[in-house]
Coordinates of C-alpha atoms in Angstrom, one line a residue:
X20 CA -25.1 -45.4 -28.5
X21 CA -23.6 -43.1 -25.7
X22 CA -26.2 -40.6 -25.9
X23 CA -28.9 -43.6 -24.5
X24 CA -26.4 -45.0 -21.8
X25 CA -27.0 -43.8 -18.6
X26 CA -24.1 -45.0 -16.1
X27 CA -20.6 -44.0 -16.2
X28 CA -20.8 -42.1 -20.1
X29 CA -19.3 -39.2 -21.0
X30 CA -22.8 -37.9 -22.1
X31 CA -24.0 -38.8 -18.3
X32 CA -20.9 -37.0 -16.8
X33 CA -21.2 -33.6 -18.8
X34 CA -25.4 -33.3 -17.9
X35 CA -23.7 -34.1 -13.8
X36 CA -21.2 -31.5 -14.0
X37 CA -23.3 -29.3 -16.0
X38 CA -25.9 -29.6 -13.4
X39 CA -23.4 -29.0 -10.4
X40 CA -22.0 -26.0 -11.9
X41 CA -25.2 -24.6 -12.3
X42 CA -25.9 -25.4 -8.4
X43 CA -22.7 -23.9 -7.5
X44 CA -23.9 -20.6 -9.4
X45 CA -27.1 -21.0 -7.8
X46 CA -25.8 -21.1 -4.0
X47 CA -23.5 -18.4 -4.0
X48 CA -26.6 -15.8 -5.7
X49 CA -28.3 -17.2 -2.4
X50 CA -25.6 -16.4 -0.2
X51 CA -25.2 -12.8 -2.1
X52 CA -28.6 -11.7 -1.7
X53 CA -28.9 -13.7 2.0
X54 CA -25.8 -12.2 3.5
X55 CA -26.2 -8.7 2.0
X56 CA -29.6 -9.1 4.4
X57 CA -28.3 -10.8 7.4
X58 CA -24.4 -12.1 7.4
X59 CA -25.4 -14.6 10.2
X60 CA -28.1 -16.3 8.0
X61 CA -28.0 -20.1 8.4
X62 CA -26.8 -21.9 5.6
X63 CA -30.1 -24.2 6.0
X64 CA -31.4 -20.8 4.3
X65 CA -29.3 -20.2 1.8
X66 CA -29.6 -23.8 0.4
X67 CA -33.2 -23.2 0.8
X68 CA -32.9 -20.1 -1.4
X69 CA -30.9 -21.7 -4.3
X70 CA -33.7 -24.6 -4.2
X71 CA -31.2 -27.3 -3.6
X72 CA -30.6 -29.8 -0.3
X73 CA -28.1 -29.2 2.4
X74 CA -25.8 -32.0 1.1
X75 CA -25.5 -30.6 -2.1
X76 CA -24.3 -27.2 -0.4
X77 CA -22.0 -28.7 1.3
X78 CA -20.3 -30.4 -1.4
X79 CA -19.4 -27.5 -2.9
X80 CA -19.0 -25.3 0.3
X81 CA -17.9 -27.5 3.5
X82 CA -17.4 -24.7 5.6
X83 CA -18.9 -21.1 5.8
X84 CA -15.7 -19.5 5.5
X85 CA -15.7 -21.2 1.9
X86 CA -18.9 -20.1 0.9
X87 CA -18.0 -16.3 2.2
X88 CA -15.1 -16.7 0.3
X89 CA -16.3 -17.9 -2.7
X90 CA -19.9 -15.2 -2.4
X91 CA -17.2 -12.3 -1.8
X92 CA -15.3 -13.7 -5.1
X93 CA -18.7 -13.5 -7.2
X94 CA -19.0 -10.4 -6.4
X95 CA -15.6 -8.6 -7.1
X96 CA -15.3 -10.4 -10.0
X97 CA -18.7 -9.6 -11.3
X98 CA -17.9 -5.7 -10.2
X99 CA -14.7 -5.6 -11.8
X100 CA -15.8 -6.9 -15.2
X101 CA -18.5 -4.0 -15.3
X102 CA -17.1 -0.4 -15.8
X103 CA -17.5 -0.5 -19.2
X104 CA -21.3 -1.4 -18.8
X105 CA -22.1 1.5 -16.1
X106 CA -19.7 3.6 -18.5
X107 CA -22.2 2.6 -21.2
X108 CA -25.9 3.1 -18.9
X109 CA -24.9 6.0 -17.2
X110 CA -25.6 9.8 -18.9
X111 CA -21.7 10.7 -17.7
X112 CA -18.5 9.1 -16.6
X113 CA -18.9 11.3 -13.0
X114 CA -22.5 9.3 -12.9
X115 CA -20.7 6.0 -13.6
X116 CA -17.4 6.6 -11.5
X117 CA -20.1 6.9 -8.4
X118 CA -22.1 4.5 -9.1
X119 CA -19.2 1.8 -9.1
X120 CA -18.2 3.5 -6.1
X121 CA -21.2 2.8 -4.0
X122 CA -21.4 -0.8 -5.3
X123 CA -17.8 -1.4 -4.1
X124 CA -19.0 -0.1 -1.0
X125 CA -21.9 -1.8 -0.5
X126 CA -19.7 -5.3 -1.4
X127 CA -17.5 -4.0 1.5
X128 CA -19.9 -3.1 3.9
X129 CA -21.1 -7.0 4.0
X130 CA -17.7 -8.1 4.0
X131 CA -17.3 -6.5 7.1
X132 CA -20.4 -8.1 8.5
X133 CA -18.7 -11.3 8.0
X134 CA -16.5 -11.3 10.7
X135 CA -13.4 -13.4 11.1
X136 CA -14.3 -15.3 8.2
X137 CA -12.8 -12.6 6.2
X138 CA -9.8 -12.4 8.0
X139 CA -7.8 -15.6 7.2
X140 CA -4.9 -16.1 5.1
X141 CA -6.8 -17.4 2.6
X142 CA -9.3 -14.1 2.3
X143 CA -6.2 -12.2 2.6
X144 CA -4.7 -14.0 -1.0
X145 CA -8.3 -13.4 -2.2
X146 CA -8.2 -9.7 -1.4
X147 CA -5.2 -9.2 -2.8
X148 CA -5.5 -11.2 -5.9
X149 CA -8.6 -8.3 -6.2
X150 CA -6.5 -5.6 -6.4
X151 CA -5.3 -5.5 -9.7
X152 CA -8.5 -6.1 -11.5
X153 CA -9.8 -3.5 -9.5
X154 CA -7.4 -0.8 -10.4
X155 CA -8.1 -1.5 -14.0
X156 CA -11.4 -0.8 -14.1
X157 CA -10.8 2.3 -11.6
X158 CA -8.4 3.4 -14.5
X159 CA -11.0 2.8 -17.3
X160 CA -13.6 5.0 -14.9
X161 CA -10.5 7.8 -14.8
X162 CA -10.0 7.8 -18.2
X163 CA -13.6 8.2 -19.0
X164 CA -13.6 10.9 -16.4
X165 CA -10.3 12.8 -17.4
X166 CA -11.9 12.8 -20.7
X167 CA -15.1 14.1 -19.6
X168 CA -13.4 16.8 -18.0
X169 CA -14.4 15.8 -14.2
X170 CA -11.5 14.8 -13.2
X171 CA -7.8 16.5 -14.1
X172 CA -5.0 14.1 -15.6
X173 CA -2.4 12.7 -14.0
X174 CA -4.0 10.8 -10.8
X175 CA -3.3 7.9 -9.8
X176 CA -6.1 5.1 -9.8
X177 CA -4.5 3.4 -6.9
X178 CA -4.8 6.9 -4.8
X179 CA -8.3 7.4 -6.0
X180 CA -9.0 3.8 -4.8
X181 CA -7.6 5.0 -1.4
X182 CA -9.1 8.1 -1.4
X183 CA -12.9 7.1 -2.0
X184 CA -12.6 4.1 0.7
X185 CA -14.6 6.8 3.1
X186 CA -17.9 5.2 1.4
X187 CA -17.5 2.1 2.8
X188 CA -16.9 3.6 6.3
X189 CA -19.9 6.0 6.3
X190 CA -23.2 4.8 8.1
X191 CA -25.7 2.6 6.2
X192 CA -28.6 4.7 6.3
X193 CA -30.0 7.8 5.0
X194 CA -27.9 10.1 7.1
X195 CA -24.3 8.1 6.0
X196 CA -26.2 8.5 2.7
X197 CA -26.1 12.2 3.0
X198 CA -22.6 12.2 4.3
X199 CA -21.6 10.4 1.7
X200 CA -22.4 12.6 -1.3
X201 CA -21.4 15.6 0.4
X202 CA -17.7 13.7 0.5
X203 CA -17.8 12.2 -3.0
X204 CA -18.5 16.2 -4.0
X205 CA -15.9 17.3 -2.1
X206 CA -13.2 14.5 -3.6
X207 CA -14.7 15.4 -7.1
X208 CA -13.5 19.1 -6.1
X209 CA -10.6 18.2 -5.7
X210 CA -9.8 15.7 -8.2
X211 CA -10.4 18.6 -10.6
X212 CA -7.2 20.1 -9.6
X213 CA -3.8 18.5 -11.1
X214 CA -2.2 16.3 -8.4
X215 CA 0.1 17.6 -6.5
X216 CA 4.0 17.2 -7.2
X217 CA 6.0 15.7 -4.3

């Protein structure tokens, strides 16, 4: 039967590429959580983290630019997919709206750390590829907000995007912690008022 053949059956070739799939989720967590710590970690640790060998890592990732890539991926994707579950946790859509914020930011901070890695053509494609997805769930966290009375109708997700980029340019410690909320309260001021007409 196929189910007891070992070599070469369909049965054997879905538990291998179940099992690699599995890896492949497993080494970019790793790299998440490693290069949120440290970008320079060695990939040596990062295998070492997601419990498998260096050869399997490499087989998925031959290069650390492709491993940045593809940990920078997992977590824009994962981001995007998520307003509607920090909609859902958080007590308002203000609470939510900063809370996805300061993710986004914190994503950005260690993209940053990467260096020229995320600087090619193909991060560039990636980055862009982003930007939709992320204006969409920018616009759900509007809505929730115009709805909430927070924010006024009429601006533009996009802008807002623009607008709240100063949390991924503010220090990483308590003070750029500080700063920050001051500005998010200040751009929350704002965004109270109807946009402007041009």
């Amino acid at each position: 039967m196929i189910a007891d053949m070992t070599d070469g059956t369909p049965s054997t070739y879905g538990t291998q590429r179940k099992a690699a799939a599995r890896n492949r989720v497993a080494i970019i967590e790793a790299a998440h959580e490693l290069f949120a710590q440290n970008p320079l970690v060695p990939l040596s640790e990062v295998a070492k983290r997601a419990g498998v060998g260096a050869g399997t890592l490499y087989r998925h990732f031959p290069t650390r630019e492709d491993l940045i890539l593809a940990a920078y991926q997992h977590d824009i994707d994962r981001l995007t997919t998520t307003a509607d579950e920090v909609l859902a946790r958080q007590p308002s859509a203000k609470a939510a709206f900063i809370e996805w914020f300061e993710t986004l930011a914190a994503y950005i901070r260690i993209k940053h750390g990467l260096g020229d890695a995320l600087h090619s053509a193909a991060a560039q494609d990636l980055i862009t590829a982003s930007w939709a997805p992320a204006t969409a769930a920018v616009t759900k966290l509007v809505d929730a907000c115009v709805a909430e009375g927070t924010i006024a109708p009429g601006h533009d997700p996009a802008d807002i995007i623009l607008l709240m980029s100063f949390l991924w340019r503010v220090p990483n410690n308590d003070a750029g912690a500080a700063q920050g909320r001051r500005l998010v309260a200040a751009v929350f001021s704002g965004l109270q008022a109807p946009p402007q007409a041009v």
